[in-house]
């Protein structure tokens, strides 16, 4: 029996195919599959591209996708995988859930995820799961890559009025590939830049630290992530046996210093967590 684990997020979609003895048969990335940020068509395109690259069709599939925590999102991914892999047994979870299983395993604890988006996933002793944050780029995802990038654009636009932070403004403009920072609103409205492009500003902001406005932006982002984690600990009853972090923002050394929470290293990757959960699903009666 072959098992396919999929980690579908706002920046990329990772596929991992293994056999009965957990030997890796294929591992590769395609484009983003978060239908909320890139749309349903691009989401399906990224999944279809990955399925087309597989050396063989899997018997069991566990896909963890951004947006699958919502009923309409789960239906979207179930329909896409069901159409592309009609002979496979398909299980769809949120990308945060498989990230937790990959990082901590089937044990109680907390996982802070901060990449393009942000969320904290908790698992209690009795096996129940809960979330803190993760409400998407429009209404949540504080401290995430998208949040940091959006604040960088806002700071760059505000700097036009004061005439300050010229180098920072130019760095943001160049990274977005625009002639002027004033073109950003129109480029967003016309679809020439999207959430992934905004999140891709994070390295430029981190490179600018500790100078302003990068210092203020990253300090506030770290504060948001710290509060999310602290609230989750309270929901655990004041103690989390295991606490880990994943995602390009949460695992960056600078951000870990600013968040100031001791994190355990993640055991494995989200796609490996998807495979582990697929095995547990098969083993369950």
Short mmCIF file of C-alpha atoms in Angstrom, two decimals:
data_model
loop_
_atom_site.label_atom_id
_atom_site.label_comp_id
_atom_site.label_asym_id
_atom_site.label_seq_id
_atom_site.Cartn_x
_atom_site.Cartn_y
_atom_site.Cartn_z
CA UNK A 1 0.00 0.00 0.00
CA UNK A 2 1.32 3.45 -0.93
CA UNK A 3 0.49 6.60 0.99
CA UNK A 4 0.50 10.18 -0.21
CA UNK A 5 0.89 13.08 2.20
CA UNK A 6 0.14 16.59 0.92
CA UNK A 7 0.91 19.88 2.65
CA UNK A 8 -0.95 22.63 0.83
CA UNK A 9 -0.38 26.21 1.88
CA UNK A 10 -0.28 29.79 0.69
CA UNK A 11 3.26 29.63 -0.68
CA UNK A 12 3.63 26.09 -2.04
CA UNK A 13 2.16 22.58 -2.03
CA UNK A 14 4.42 19.68 -1.01
CA UNK A 15 3.77 16.07 -2.03
CA UNK A 16 5.34 13.04 -0.31
CA UNK A 17 4.69 9.49 -1.58
CA UNK A 18 5.90 6.53 0.52
CA UNK A 19 5.48 2.76 0.41
CA UNK A 20 4.52 0.18 3.06
CA UNK A 21 7.97 0.34 4.63
CA UNK A 22 7.97 4.15 4.69
CA UNK A 23 10.49 4.37 1.86
CA UNK A 24 10.25 7.67 0.02
CA UNK A 25 9.06 7.17 -3.56
CA UNK A 26 8.65 10.83 -4.49
CA UNK A 27 8.84 14.28 -2.91
CA UNK A 28 8.34 17.59 -4.74
CA UNK A 29 6.63 20.98 -4.60
CA UNK A 30 4.10 22.74 -6.80
CA UNK A 31 2.51 26.18 -6.49
CA UNK A 32 0.25 27.47 -3.70
CA UNK A 33 -3.07 25.70 -3.14
CA UNK A 34 -4.75 27.92 -0.53
CA UNK A 35 -7.99 28.64 -2.37
CA UNK A 36 -8.71 31.64 -0.14
CA UNK A 37 -5.59 33.51 -1.23
CA UNK A 38 -5.05 32.24 -4.80
CA UNK A 39 -8.57 31.24 -5.87
CA UNK A 40 -10.16 27.88 -6.57
CA UNK A 41 -8.79 27.47 -10.10
CA UNK A 42 -5.14 28.04 -9.13
CA UNK A 43 -5.62 25.83 -6.10
CA UNK A 44 -6.86 22.92 -8.22
CA UNK A 45 -4.11 23.58 -10.76
CA UNK A 46 -1.39 23.18 -8.09
CA UNK A 47 -2.94 19.92 -6.84
CA UNK A 48 -3.43 18.55 -10.36
CA UNK A 49 0.16 19.36 -11.27
CA UNK A 50 1.38 17.39 -8.26
CA UNK A 51 -0.85 14.40 -8.94
CA UNK A 52 0.41 14.39 -12.52
CA UNK A 53 4.02 14.11 -11.31
CA UNK A 54 3.43 11.05 -9.13
CA UNK A 55 5.23 7.90 -10.32
CA UNK A 56 2.15 5.87 -9.29
CA UNK A 57 -1.29 6.54 -7.88
CA UNK A 58 -1.51 6.16 -4.07
CA UNK A 59 -3.83 3.83 -2.21
CA UNK A 60 -4.27 6.26 0.67
CA UNK A 61 -4.14 10.06 0.64
CA UNK A 62 -4.07 12.53 3.50
CA UNK A 63 -4.04 16.13 2.38
CA UNK A 64 -3.64 19.02 4.78
CA UNK A 65 -4.68 22.30 3.20
CA UNK A 66 -4.96 25.93 4.23
CA UNK A 67 -8.66 26.71 4.38
CA UNK A 68 -9.74 23.09 4.93
CA UNK A 69 -10.75 23.91 8.49
CA UNK A 70 -13.89 25.46 7.02
CA UNK A 71 -16.66 23.15 5.71
CA UNK A 72 -16.65 24.80 2.28
CA UNK A 73 -12.86 24.49 2.11
CA UNK A 74 -12.92 20.82 3.04
CA UNK A 75 -15.50 20.17 0.31
CA UNK A 76 -13.34 22.00 -2.24
CA UNK A 77 -10.29 19.83 -1.55
CA UNK A 78 -12.25 16.59 -1.21
CA UNK A 79 -13.86 17.18 -4.59
CA UNK A 80 -10.55 18.09 -6.21
CA UNK A 81 -8.71 15.03 -4.89
CA UNK A 82 -11.70 12.76 -5.47
CA UNK A 83 -11.77 13.79 -9.13
CA UNK A 84 -8.01 13.51 -9.62
CA UNK A 85 -7.58 10.28 -7.61
CA UNK A 86 -10.90 8.42 -7.91
CA UNK A 87 -9.43 5.07 -6.83
CA UNK A 88 -7.65 6.39 -3.72
CA UNK A 89 -9.02 6.66 -0.21
CA UNK A 90 -8.92 10.38 0.55
CA UNK A 91 -8.80 12.16 3.91
CA UNK A 92 -8.68 15.97 4.07
CA UNK A 93 -7.50 17.88 7.14
CA UNK A 94 -6.31 21.43 7.72
CA UNK A 95 -2.68 22.25 7.00
CA UNK A 96 -2.33 23.25 10.64
CA UNK A 97 -3.48 19.82 11.82
CA UNK A 98 -0.92 17.86 9.76
CA UNK A 99 1.77 20.35 10.74
CA UNK A 100 0.99 19.56 14.38
CA UNK A 101 1.16 15.79 13.81
CA UNK A 102 4.45 16.19 11.96
CA UNK A 103 6.01 18.49 14.55
CA UNK A 104 4.78 16.94 17.81
CA UNK A 105 3.19 13.61 16.88
CA UNK A 106 0.03 12.22 18.41
CA UNK A 107 0.88 13.71 21.81
CA UNK A 108 -0.54 16.63 23.82
CA UNK A 109 1.07 20.00 23.29
CA UNK A 110 1.02 23.25 21.32
CA UNK A 111 2.30 24.15 17.89
CA UNK A 112 2.78 27.77 16.81
CA UNK A 113 2.64 28.02 13.03
CA UNK A 114 3.67 31.27 11.39
CA UNK A 115 4.43 31.26 7.69
CA UNK A 116 2.22 33.05 5.17
CA UNK A 117 -0.53 32.79 7.82
CA UNK A 118 -0.48 32.20 11.56
CA UNK A 119 -2.28 29.92 14.01
CA UNK A 120 -1.70 27.94 17.19
CA UNK A 121 -2.89 24.34 17.30
CA UNK A 122 -3.31 22.55 20.62
CA UNK A 123 -3.94 18.91 21.51
CA UNK A 124 -5.15 18.03 25.00
CA UNK A 125 -4.45 14.85 26.95
CA UNK A 126 -7.81 13.43 25.89
CA UNK A 127 -6.95 13.88 22.20
CA UNK A 128 -9.24 16.83 21.52
CA UNK A 129 -7.78 19.55 19.30
CA UNK A 130 -8.30 23.30 19.41
CA UNK A 131 -7.05 26.38 17.60
CA UNK A 132 -6.10 29.92 18.48
CA UNK A 133 -6.07 32.49 15.69
CA UNK A 134 -5.74 31.51 12.05
CA UNK A 135 -8.71 33.49 10.73
CA UNK A 136 -7.18 34.32 7.38
CA UNK A 137 -5.41 37.36 5.93
CA UNK A 138 -8.45 39.64 5.89
CA UNK A 139 -9.50 39.25 9.54
CA UNK A 140 -6.63 37.55 11.35
CA UNK A 141 -3.26 35.84 10.85
CA UNK A 142 -1.58 38.40 13.09
CA UNK A 143 2.20 38.18 13.13
CA UNK A 144 2.27 36.08 9.97
CA UNK A 145 4.32 36.61 6.83
CA UNK A 146 1.36 38.25 5.13
CA UNK A 147 0.76 40.47 8.16
CA UNK A 148 4.44 41.53 8.23
CA UNK A 149 4.43 42.23 4.49
CA UNK A 150 1.21 44.23 4.69
CA UNK A 151 2.59 46.33 7.54
CA UNK A 152 5.76 46.90 5.49
CA UNK A 153 3.70 48.22 2.57
CA UNK A 154 1.66 50.43 4.91
CA UNK A 155 4.83 51.82 6.49
CA UNK A 156 6.34 52.45 3.06
CA UNK A 157 3.23 54.31 1.90
CA UNK A 158 3.08 56.39 5.09
CA UNK A 159 6.74 57.30 4.67
CA UNK A 160 5.82 59.25 1.53
CA UNK A 161 3.99 61.78 3.69
CA UNK A 162 6.87 62.24 6.13
CA UNK A 163 9.72 61.82 3.67
CA UNK A 164 11.33 59.27 6.01
CA UNK A 165 12.59 55.70 5.57
CA UNK A 166 13.48 56.19 1.91
CA UNK A 167 15.75 53.13 1.81
CA UNK A 168 13.09 50.93 3.37
CA UNK A 169 10.48 52.22 0.94
CA UNK A 170 12.76 51.45 -2.00
CA UNK A 171 13.49 47.95 -0.66
CA UNK A 172 9.78 47.17 -0.46
CA UNK A 173 9.13 48.63 -3.91
CA UNK A 174 11.95 46.65 -5.53
CA UNK A 175 10.90 43.40 -3.86
CA UNK A 176 7.36 43.81 -5.19
CA UNK A 177 8.76 44.51 -8.66
CA UNK A 178 7.01 47.88 -8.94
CA UNK A 179 8.26 51.19 -10.28
CA UNK A 180 6.84 53.08 -7.31
CA UNK A 181 5.32 52.13 -3.97
CA UNK A 182 2.32 54.23 -5.01
CA UNK A 183 1.50 51.55 -7.59
CA UNK A 184 0.84 48.94 -4.89
CA UNK A 185 -2.92 49.53 -4.39
CA UNK A 186 -3.59 49.36 -8.14
CA UNK A 187 -1.36 46.29 -8.57
CA UNK A 188 -3.32 44.55 -5.79
CA UNK A 189 -6.70 45.53 -7.21
CA UNK A 190 -5.69 44.33 -10.69
CA UNK A 191 -4.36 41.01 -9.37
CA UNK A 192 -0.75 41.67 -10.41
CA UNK A 193 0.34 41.06 -6.83
CA UNK A 194 -1.35 38.87 -4.23
CA UNK A 195 -1.01 37.52 -0.71
CA UNK A 196 2.05 35.40 -1.57
CA UNK A 197 3.85 38.46 -2.99
CA UNK A 198 3.08 40.46 0.14
CA UNK A 199 4.31 37.61 2.38
CA UNK A 200 7.47 37.42 0.27
CA UNK A 201 8.47 40.83 1.70
CA UNK A 202 9.43 39.17 5.01
CA UNK A 203 13.13 38.57 4.16
CA UNK A 204 13.51 42.21 3.11
CA UNK A 205 11.97 43.40 6.38
CA UNK A 206 14.17 41.06 8.44
CA UNK A 207 17.28 42.19 6.56
CA UNK A 208 16.42 45.78 7.48
CA UNK A 209 16.20 45.00 11.22
CA UNK A 210 17.08 46.61 13.69
CA UNK A 211 16.42 49.82 11.78
CA UNK A 212 12.97 51.38 11.72
CA UNK A 213 10.32 50.69 10.64
CA UNK A 214 11.39 47.02 10.48
CA UNK A 215 12.13 47.00 14.20
CA UNK A 216 8.62 48.12 15.11
CA UNK A 217 6.93 45.80 12.59
CA UNK A 218 8.79 42.68 13.70
CA UNK A 219 8.45 43.55 17.38
CA UNK A 220 4.69 43.87 17.01
CA UNK A 221 4.52 40.65 14.97
CA UNK A 222 6.41 38.78 17.69
CA UNK A 223 4.06 40.22 20.30
CA UNK A 224 1.02 38.92 18.43
CA UNK A 225 2.52 35.43 18.11
CA UNK A 226 3.55 35.38 21.78
CA UNK A 227 0.04 36.31 22.92
CA UNK A 228 -1.52 33.65 20.66
CA UNK A 229 0.72 31.02 22.23
CA UNK A 230 0.09 32.26 25.77
CA UNK A 231 -3.68 32.19 25.28
CA UNK A 232 -3.42 28.63 23.99
CA UNK A 233 -1.44 27.59 27.06
CA UNK A 234 -4.23 28.98 29.23
CA UNK A 235 -6.75 26.88 27.29
CA UNK A 236 -4.56 23.85 28.04
CA UNK A 237 -4.98 24.56 31.73
CA UNK A 238 -1.73 26.45 32.15
CA UNK A 239 0.63 23.70 31.02
CA UNK A 240 1.69 22.44 27.59
CA UNK A 241 3.83 19.26 27.76
CA UNK A 242 5.35 19.98 24.34
CA UNK A 243 5.66 23.33 22.56
CA UNK A 244 7.06 23.60 19.04
CA UNK A 245 7.06 26.11 16.20
CA UNK A 246 7.02 25.75 12.42
CA UNK A 247 6.82 28.06 9.43
CA UNK A 248 9.36 30.44 7.96
CA UNK A 249 8.43 33.29 10.31
CA UNK A 250 8.12 31.35 13.57
CA UNK A 251 11.37 29.41 13.07
CA UNK A 252 13.52 32.35 11.99
CA UNK A 253 16.21 32.93 14.67
CA UNK A 254 15.42 36.65 14.89
CA UNK A 255 11.71 36.01 15.42
CA UNK A 256 12.37 33.28 17.97
CA UNK A 257 14.49 35.76 19.95
CA UNK A 258 11.72 38.36 19.75
CA UNK A 259 8.92 35.93 20.64
CA UNK A 260 10.98 34.79 23.65
CA UNK A 261 9.30 31.41 24.14
CA UNK A 262 11.49 28.27 24.34
CA UNK A 263 10.39 25.99 21.50
CA UNK A 264 11.28 22.35 20.99
CA UNK A 265 12.52 21.46 17.50
CA UNK A 266 9.83 19.99 15.27
CA UNK A 267 10.10 16.20 14.95
CA UNK A 268 9.26 16.17 11.25
CA UNK A 269 7.59 18.01 8.40
CA UNK A 270 3.86 18.61 7.75
CA UNK A 271 3.81 16.27 4.75
CA UNK A 272 5.32 13.55 6.93
CA UNK A 273 2.60 14.34 9.48
CA UNK A 274 0.02 13.77 6.74
CA UNK A 275 1.54 10.36 6.00
CA UNK A 276 1.55 9.49 9.71
CA UNK A 277 -2.12 10.45 10.01
CA UNK A 278 -2.97 8.47 6.88
CA UNK A 279 -1.37 5.39 8.49
CA UNK A 280 -3.35 5.94 11.69
CA UNK A 281 -6.55 6.29 9.64
CA UNK A 282 -5.88 2.97 7.92
CA UNK A 283 -5.08 1.29 11.24
CA UNK A 284 -8.24 2.62 12.91
CA UNK A 285 -11.21 0.25 12.87
#
